[in-house]
mmCIF file of C-alpha atoms and ligand atoms in Angstrom:
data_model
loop_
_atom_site.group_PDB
_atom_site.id
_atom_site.type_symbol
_atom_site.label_atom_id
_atom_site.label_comp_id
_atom_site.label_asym_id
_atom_site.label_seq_id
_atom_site.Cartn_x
_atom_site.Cartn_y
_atom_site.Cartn_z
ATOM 1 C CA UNK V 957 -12.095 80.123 25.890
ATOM 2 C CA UNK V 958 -15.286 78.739 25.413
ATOM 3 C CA UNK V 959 -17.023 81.742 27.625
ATOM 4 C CA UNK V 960 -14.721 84.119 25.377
ATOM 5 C CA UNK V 961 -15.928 83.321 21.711
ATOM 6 C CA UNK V 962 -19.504 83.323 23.585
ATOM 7 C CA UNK V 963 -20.051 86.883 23.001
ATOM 8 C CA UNK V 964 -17.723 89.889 24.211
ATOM 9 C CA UNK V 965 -18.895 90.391 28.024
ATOM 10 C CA UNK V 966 -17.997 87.400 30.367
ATOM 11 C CA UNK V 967 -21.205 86.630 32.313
ATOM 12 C CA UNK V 968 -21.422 86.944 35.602
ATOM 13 C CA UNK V 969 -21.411 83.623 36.952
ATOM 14 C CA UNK V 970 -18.744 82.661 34.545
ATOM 15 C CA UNK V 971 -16.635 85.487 36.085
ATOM 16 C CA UNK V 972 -13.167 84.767 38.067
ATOM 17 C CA UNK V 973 -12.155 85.130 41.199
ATOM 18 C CA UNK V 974 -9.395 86.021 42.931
ATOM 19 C CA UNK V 975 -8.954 86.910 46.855
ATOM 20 C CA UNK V 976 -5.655 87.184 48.720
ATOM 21 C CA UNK V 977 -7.393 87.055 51.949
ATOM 22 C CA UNK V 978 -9.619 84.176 53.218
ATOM 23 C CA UNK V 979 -11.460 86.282 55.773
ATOM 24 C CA UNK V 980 -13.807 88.058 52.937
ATOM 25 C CA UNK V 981 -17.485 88.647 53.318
ATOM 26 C CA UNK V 982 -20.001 86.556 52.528
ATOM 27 C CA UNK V 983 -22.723 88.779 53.319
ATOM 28 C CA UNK V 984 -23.113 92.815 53.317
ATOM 29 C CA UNK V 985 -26.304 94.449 54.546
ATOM 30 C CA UNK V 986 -26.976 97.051 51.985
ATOM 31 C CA UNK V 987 -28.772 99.626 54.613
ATOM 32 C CA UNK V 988 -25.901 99.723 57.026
ATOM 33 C CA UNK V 989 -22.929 99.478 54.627
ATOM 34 C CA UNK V 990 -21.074 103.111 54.479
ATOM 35 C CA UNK V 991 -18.123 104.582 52.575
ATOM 36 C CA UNK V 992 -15.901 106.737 54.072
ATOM 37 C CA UNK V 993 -13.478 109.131 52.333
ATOM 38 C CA UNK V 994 -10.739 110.967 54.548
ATOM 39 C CA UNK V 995 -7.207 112.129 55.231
ATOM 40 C CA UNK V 996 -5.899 115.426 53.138
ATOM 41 C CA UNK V 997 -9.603 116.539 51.983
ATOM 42 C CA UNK V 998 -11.305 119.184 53.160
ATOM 43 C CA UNK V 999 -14.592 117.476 53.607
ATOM 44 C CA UNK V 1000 -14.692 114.026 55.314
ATOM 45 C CA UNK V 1001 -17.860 111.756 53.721
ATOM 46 C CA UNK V 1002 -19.586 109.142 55.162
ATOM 47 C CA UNK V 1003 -21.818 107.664 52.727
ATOM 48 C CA UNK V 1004 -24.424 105.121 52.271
ATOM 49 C CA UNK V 1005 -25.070 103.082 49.225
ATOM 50 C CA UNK V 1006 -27.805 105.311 48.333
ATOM 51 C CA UNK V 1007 -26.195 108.344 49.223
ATOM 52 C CA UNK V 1008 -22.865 107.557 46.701
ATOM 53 C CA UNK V 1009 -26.009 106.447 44.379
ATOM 54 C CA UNK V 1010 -27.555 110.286 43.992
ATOM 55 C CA UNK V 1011 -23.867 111.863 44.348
ATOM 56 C CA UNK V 1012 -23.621 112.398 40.695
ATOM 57 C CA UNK V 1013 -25.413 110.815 37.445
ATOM 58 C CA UNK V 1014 -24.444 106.838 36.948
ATOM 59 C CA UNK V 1015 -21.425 106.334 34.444
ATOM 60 C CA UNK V 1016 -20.730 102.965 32.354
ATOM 61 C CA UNK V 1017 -17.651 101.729 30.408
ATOM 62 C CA UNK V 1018 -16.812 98.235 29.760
ATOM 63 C CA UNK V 1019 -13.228 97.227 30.713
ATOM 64 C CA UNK V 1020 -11.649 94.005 30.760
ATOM 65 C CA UNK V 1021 -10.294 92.580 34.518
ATOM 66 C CA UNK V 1022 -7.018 90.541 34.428
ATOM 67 C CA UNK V 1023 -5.153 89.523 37.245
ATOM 68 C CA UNK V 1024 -1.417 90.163 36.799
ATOM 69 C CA UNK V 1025 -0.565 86.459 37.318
ATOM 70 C CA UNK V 1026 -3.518 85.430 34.394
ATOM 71 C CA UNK V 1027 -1.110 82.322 32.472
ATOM 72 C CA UNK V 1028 1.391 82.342 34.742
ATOM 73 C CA UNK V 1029 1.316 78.403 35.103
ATOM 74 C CA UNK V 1030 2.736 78.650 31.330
ATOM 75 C CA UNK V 1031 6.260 80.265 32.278
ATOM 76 C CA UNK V 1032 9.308 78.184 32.005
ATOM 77 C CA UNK V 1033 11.204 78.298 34.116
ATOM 78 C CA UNK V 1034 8.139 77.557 36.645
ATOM 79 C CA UNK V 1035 7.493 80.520 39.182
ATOM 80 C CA UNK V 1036 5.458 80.679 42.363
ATOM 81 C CA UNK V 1037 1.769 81.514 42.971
ATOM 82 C CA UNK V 1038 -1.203 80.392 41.419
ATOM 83 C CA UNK V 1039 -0.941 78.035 38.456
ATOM 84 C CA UNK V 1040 -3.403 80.075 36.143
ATOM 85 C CA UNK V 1041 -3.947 78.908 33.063
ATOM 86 C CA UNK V 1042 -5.456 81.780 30.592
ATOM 87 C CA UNK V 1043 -9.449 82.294 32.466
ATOM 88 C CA UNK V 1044 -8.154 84.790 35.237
ATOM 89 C CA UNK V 1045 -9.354 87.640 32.843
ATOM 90 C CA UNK V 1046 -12.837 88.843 32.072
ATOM 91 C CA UNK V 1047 -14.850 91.446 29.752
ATOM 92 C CA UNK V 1048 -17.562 93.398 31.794
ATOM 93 C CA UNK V 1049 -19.896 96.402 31.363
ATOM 94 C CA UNK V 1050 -19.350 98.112 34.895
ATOM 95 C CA UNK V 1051 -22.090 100.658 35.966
ATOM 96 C CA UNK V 1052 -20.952 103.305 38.677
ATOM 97 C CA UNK V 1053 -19.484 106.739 39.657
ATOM 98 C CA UNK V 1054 -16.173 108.212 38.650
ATOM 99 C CA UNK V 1055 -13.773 108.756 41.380
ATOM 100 C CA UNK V 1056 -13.697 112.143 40.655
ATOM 101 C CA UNK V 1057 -17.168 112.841 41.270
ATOM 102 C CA UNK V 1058 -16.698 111.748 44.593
ATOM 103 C CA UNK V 1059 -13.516 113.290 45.682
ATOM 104 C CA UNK V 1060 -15.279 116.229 43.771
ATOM 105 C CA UNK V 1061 -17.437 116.595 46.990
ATOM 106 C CA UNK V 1062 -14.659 115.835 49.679
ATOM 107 C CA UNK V 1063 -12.052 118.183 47.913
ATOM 108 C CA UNK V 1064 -8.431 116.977 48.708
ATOM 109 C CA UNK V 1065 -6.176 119.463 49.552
ATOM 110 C CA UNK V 1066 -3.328 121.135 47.735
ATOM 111 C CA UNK V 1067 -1.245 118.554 49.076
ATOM 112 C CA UNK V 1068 -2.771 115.215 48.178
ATOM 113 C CA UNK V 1069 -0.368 113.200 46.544
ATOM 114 C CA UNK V 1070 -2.360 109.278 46.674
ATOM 115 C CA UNK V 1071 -5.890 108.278 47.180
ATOM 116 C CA UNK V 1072 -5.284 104.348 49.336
ATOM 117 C CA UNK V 1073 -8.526 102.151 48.455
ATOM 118 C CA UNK V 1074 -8.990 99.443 50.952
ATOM 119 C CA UNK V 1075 -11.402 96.436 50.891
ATOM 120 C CA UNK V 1076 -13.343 94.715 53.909
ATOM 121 C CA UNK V 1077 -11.442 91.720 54.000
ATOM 122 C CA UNK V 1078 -8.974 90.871 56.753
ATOM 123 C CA UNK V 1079 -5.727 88.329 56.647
ATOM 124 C CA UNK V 1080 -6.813 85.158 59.118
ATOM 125 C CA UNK V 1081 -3.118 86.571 61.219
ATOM 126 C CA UNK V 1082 -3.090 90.114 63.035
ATOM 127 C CA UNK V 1083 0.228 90.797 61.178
ATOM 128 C CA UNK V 1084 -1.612 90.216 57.818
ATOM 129 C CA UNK V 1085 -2.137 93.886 55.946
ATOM 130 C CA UNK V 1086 -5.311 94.519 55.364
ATOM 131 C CA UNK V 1087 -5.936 94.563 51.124
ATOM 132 C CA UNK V 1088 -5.049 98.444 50.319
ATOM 133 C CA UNK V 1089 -4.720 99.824 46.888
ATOM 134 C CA UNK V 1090 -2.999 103.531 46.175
ATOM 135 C CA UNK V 1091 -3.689 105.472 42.952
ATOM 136 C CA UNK V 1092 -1.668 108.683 42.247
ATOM 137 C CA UNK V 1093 -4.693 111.635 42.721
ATOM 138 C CA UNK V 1094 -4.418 112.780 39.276
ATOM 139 C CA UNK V 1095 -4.829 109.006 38.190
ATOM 140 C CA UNK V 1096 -8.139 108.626 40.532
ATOM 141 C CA UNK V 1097 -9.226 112.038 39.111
ATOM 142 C CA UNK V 1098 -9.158 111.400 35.786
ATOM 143 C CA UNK V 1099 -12.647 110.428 34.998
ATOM 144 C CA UNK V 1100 -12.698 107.159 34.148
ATOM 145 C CA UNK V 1101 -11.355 105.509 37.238
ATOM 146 C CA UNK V 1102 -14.594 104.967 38.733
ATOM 147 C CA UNK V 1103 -16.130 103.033 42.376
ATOM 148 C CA UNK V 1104 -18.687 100.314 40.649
ATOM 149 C CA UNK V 1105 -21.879 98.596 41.826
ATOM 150 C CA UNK V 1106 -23.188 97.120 39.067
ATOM 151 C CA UNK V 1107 -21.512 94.369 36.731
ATOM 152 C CA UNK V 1108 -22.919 93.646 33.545
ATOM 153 C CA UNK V 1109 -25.957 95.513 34.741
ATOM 154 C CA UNK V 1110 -26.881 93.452 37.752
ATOM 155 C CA UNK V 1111 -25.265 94.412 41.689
ATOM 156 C CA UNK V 1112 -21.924 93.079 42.252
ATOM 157 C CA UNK V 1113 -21.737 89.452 42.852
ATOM 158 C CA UNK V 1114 -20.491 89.284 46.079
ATOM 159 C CA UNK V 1115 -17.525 87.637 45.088
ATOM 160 C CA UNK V 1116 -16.770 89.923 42.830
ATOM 161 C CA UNK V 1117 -16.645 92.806 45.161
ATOM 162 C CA UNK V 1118 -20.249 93.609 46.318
ATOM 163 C CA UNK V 1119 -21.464 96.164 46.987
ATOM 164 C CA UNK V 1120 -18.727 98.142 45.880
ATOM 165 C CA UNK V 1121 -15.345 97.625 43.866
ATOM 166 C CA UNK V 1122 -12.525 99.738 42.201
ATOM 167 C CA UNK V 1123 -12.421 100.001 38.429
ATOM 168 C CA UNK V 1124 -9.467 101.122 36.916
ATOM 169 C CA UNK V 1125 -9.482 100.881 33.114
ATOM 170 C CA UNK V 1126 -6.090 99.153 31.273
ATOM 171 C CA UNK V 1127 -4.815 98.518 34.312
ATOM 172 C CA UNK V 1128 -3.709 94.661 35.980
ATOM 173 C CA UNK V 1129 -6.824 93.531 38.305
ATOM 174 C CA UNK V 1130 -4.766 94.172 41.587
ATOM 175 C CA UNK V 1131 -6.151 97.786 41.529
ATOM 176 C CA UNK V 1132 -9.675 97.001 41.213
ATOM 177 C CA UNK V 1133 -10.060 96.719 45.236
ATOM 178 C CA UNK V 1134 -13.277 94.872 45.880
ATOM 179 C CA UNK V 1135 -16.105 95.418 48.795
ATOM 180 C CA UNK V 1136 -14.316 99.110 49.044
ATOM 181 C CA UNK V 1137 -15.510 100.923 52.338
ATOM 182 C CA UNK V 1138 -12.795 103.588 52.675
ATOM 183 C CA UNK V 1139 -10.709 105.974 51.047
ATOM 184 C CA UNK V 1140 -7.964 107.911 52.459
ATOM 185 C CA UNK V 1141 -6.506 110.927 50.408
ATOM 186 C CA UNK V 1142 -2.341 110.888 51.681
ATOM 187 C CA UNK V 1143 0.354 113.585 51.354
ATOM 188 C CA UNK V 1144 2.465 111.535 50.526
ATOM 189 C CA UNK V 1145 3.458 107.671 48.341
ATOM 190 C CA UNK V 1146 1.480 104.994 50.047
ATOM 191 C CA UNK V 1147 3.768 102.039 51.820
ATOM 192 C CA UNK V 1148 1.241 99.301 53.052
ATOM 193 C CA UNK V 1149 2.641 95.667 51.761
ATOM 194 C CA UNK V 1150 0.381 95.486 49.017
ATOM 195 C CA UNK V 1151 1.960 98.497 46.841
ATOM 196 C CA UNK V 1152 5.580 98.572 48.473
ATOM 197 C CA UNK V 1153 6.102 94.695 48.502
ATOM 198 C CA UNK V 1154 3.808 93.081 45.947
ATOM 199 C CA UNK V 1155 2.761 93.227 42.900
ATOM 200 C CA UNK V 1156 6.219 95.243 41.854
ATOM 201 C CA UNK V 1157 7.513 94.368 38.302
ATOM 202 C CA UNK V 1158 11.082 95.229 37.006
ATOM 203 C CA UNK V 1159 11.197 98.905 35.892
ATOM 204 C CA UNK V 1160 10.992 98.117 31.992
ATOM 205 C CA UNK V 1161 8.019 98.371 29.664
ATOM 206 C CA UNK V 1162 7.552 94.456 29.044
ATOM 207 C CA UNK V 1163 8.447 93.519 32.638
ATOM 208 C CA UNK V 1164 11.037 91.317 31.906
ATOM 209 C CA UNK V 1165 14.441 89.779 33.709
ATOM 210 C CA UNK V 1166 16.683 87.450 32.478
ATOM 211 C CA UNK V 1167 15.433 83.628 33.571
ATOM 212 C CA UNK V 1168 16.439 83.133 36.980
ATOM 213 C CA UNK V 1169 17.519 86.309 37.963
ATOM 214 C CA UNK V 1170 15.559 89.569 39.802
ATOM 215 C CA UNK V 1171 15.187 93.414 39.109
ATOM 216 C CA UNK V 1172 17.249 95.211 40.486
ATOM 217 C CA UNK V 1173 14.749 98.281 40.422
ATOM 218 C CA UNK V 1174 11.392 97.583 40.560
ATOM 219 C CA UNK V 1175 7.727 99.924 40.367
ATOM 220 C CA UNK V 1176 4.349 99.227 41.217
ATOM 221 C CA UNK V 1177 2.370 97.253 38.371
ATOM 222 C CA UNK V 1178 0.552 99.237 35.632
ATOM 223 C CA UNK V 1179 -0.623 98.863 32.531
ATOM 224 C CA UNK V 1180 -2.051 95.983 30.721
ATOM 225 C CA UNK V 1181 0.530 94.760 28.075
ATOM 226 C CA UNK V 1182 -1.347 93.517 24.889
ATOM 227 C CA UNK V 1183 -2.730 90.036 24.527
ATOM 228 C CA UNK V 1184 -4.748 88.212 21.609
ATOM 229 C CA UNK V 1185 -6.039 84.468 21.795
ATOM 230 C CA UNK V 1186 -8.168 82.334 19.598
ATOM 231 C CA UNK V 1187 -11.075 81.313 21.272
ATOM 232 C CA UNK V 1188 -12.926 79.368 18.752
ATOM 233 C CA UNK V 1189 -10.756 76.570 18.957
ATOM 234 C CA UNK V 1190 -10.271 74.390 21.844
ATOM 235 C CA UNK V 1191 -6.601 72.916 22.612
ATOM 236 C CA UNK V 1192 -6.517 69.461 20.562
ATOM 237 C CA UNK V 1193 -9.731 70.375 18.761
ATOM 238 C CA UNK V 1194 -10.077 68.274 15.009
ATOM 239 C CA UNK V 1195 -11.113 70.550 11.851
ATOM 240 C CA UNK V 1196 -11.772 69.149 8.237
ATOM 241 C CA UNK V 1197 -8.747 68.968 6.469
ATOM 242 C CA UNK V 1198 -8.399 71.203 2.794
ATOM 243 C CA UNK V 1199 -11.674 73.229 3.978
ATOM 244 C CA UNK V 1200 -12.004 76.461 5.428
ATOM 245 C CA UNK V 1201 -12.773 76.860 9.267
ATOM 246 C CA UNK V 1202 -13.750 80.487 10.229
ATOM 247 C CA UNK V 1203 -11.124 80.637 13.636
ATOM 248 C CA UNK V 1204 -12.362 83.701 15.798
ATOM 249 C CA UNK V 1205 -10.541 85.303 18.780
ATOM 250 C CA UNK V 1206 -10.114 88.636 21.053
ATOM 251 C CA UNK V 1207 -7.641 91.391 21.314
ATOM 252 C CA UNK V 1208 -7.006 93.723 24.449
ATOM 253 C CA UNK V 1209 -4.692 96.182 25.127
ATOM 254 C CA UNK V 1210 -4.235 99.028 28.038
ATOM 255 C CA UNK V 1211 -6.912 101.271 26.325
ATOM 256 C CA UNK V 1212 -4.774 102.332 22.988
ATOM 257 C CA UNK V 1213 -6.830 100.334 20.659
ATOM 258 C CA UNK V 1214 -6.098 97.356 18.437
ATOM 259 C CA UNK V 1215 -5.079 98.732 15.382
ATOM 260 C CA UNK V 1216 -4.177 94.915 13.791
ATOM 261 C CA UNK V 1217 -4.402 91.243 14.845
ATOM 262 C CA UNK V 1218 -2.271 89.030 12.303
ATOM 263 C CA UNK V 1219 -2.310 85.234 12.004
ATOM 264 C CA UNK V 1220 0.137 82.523 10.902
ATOM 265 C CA UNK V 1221 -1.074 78.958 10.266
ATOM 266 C CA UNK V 1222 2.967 77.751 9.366
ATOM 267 C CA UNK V 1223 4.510 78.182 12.653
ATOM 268 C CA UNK V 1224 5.140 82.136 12.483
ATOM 269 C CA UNK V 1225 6.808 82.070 8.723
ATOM 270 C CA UNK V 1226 4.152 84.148 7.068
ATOM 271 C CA UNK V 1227 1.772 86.016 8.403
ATOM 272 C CA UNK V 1228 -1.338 87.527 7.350
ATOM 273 C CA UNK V 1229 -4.230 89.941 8.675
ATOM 274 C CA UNK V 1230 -7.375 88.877 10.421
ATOM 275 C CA UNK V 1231 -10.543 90.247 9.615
ATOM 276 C CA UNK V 1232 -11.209 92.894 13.211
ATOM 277 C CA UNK V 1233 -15.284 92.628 14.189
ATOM 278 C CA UNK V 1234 -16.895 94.152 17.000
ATOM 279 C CA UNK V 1235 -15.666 95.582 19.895
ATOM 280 C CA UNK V 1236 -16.528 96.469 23.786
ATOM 281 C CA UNK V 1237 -14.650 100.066 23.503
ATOM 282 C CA UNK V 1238 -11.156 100.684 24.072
ATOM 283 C CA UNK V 1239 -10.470 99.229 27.070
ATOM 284 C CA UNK V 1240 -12.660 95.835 26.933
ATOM 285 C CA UNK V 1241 -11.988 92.269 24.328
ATOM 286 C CA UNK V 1242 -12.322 93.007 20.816
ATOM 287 C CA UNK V 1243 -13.168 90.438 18.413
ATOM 288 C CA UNK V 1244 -11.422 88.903 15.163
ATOM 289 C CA UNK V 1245 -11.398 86.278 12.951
ATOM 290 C CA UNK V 1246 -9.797 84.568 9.683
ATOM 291 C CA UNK V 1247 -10.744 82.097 7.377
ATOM 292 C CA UNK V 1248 -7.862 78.750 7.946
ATOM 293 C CA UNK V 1249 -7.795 76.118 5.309
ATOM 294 C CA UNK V 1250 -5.416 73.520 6.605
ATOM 295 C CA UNK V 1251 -3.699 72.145 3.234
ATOM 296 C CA UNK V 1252 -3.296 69.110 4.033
ATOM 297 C CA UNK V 1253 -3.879 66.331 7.177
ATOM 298 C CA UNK V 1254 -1.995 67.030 10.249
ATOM 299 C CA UNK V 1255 -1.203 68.909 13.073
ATOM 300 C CA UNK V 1256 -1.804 72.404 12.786
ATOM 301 C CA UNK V 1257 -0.772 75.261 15.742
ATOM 302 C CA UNK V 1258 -2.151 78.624 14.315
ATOM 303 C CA UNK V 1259 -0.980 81.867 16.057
ATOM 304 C CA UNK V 1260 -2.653 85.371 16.609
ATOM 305 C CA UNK V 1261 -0.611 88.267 17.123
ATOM 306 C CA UNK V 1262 -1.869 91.702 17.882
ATOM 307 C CA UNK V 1263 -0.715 95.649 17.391
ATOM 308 C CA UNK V 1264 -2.118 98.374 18.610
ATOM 309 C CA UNK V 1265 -1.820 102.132 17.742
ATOM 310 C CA UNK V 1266 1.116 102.908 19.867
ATOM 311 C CA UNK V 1267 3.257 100.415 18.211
ATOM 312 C CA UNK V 1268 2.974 97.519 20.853
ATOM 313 C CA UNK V 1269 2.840 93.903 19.919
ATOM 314 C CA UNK V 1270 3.151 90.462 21.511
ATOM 315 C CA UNK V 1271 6.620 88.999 21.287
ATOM 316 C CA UNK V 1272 6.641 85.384 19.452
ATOM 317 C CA UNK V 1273 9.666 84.568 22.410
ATOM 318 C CA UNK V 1274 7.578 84.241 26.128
ATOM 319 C CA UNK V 1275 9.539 86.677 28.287
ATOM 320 C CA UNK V 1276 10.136 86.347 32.094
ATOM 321 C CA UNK V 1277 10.335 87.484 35.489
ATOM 322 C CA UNK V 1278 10.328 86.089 38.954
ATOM 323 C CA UNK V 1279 6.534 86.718 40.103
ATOM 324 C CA UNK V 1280 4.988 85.458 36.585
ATOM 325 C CA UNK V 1281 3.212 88.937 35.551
ATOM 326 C CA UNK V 1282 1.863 90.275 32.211
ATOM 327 C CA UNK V 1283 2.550 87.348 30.480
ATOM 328 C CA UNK V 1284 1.817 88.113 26.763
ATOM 329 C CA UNK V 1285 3.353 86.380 24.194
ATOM 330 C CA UNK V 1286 2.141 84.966 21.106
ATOM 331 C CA UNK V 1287 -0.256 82.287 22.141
ATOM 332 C CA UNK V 1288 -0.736 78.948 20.815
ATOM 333 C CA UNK V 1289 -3.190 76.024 20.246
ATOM 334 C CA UNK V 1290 -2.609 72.733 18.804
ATOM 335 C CA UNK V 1291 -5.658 71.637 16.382
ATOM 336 C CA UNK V 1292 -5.715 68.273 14.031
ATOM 337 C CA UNK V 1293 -7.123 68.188 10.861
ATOM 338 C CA UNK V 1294 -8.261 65.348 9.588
HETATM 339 N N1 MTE Z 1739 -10.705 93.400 48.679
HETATM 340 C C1 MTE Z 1739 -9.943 92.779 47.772
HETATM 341 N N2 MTE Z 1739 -9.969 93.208 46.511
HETATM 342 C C2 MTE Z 1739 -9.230 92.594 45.565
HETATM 343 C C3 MTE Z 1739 -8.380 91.517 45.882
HETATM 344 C C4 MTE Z 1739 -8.339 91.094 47.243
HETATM 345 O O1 MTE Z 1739 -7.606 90.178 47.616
HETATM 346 N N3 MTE Z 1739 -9.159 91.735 48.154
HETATM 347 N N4 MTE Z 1739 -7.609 90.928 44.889
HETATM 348 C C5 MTE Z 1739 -7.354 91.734 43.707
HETATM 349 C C6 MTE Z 1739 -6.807 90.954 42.602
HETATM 350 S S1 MTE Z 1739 -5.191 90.490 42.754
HETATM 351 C C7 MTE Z 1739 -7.521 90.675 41.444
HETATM 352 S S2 MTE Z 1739 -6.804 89.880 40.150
HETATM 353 C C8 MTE Z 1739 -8.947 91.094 41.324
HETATM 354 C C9 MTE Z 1739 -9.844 89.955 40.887
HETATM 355 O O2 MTE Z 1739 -11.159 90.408 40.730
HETATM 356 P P1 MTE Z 1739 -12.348 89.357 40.672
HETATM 357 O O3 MTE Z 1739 -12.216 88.425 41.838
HETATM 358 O O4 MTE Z 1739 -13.614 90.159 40.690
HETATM 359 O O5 MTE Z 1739 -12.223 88.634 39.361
HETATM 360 O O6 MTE Z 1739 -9.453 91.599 42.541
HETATM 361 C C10 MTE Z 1739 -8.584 92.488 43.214
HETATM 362 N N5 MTE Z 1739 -9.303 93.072 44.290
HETATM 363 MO MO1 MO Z 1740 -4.504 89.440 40.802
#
């Protein structure tokens, strides 16, 4: 949180990471690495760095990344995989070319139903499916799904995907397929491990199963659901007691907009608006902030709660399923004032 009331982009080296794969790279030669796009197109490509480079005029469009499983270590009851706390998320200004400019030059054919993205890294076990993300063609040709280079105007850290990774605006960080060296345009849904077996939620918009219990239909992961924290304020953090503290937090949604970001300071009895300040565009943090005057000594947990303009809001009750996904209820931090 400290990184997040910093300013609205997360730098670079602040970044997370996530890899399912321990055999990544480590190091890429720029002159030799090529991108290949094939299957239903008319025209296979081959490219090289520079060639993808002078395809079509650079793009940029700041999006936030968020693994599906960012605060899963908060459900209850407890569910497998990592024990994220809030930081698997990030704000970045990505630099690159639209999807569609590419396939623009390979042309799918009439047919194409998916465009698979697969990265360079390999499983450690022969059995272990390679990392390969699908994308409906309309959805990877609608302009702002775009192949990236540059992060917050510098190349791709390698760990975050160099030289090359998938950006796909308001959606969970699965899709953003890092060190990308091939796409393949299919005729059909794409059933590698990675879109048939993980990474499915329950087939309801907030994702949710009773406690304990699994869907019984399930679909690939989507969309963002919307998400506000207070940043300015670390966990256990002391503020003067009967004077005002400026609190100041982000919002995010799936590209909608933030329309609202309420507070409470009495445990979710009253509520009242927070003062919206800049933003990174509509699908990267926003920023917000309201004056709290805690009336007296004592512990204090304020809460944010944001709306956007299609009506969505974070519940005040955390809601559940089995894998720990698109957690996003209202959020809380404990401060003292003394
Ligand atoms: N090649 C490759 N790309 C990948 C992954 C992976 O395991 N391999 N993990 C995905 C997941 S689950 C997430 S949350 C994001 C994390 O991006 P970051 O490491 O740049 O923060 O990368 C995605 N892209
Ligand atoms: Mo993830």
């Amino acid at each position: 949180m400290a990184v997040f009331t910093d300013g609205l982009l997360t730098p670079n080296d602040a970044f997370f990471v996530r890899y399912h794969l321990s055999a990544h790279p480590t190091r890429i030669a720029p002159a030799t690495f090529r991108l290949r796009v094939r299957g239903k197109v008319n025209t296979a490509l081959e490219l090289s760095l520079a060639d993808l480079k002078r395809l079509a005029p650079p793009v940029e469009l700041t999006a936030v990344n968020q693994c599906s499983g960012n605060s899963r270590g908060y459900f209850n009851p407890r569910v497998n995989g990592g024990q994220l706390g809030h930081g698997a998320m990030g704000n970045a200004r990505w630099t690159g070319i639209p999807v569609r400019a590419l396939l623009g030059q390979s042309r799918p054919r009439k047919d194409a139903r998916q465009v698979a993205f697969k990265g360079l890294d390999h499983g450690l076990l022969a059995g272990t499916p390679d990392f390969i993300k699908a994308l409906d063609v309309d959805h990877a040709l609608d302009g702002e799904v775009m192949l990236a280079w540059a992060m917050n105007g510098e190349d791709l850290p390698m760990l975050n995907g160099y030289p090359l990774r998938l950006i796909v605006p308001g959606y969970f960080g699965t899709y953003g397929v890092k060190h990308v060296d091939d796409l393949e345009v299919l005729d059909s849904v794409y059933t590698g491990f990675w879109m048939a077996s993980a990474y499915r939620v329950a087939d309801n918009p907030s994702h949710t199963v009773a406690p304990g219990t699994a869907p019984k239909k399930t679909i690939p992961i989507a969309r963002f659901t919307i998400r506000s924290f207070i940043t300015s304020l670390a966990d256990n953090a002391t503020i003067p007691a009967a004077r005002e503290t400026v609190v100041r937090g982000i919002a995010f949604d799936s590209g909608h907009g933030i329309r609202e970001v309420t507070v409470s300071s009495d445990g979710g009895q009253t509520w009242r608006a927070a003062t919206l300040g800049a933003d990174s565009g509509r699908y990267g943090f926003g920023e917000w902030k309201f004056g709290f005057t805690p009336p007296a000594r004592g512990s204090f947990t304020p809460l944010s709660r944001a709306l956007n303009r299609i009506g969505e809001s974070q519940p005040l009750e955390p809601l559940w399923n089995p894998a720990g996904y698109a957690r996003y209820v209202v959020e809380t931090v404990c401060v003292e004032a003394v």
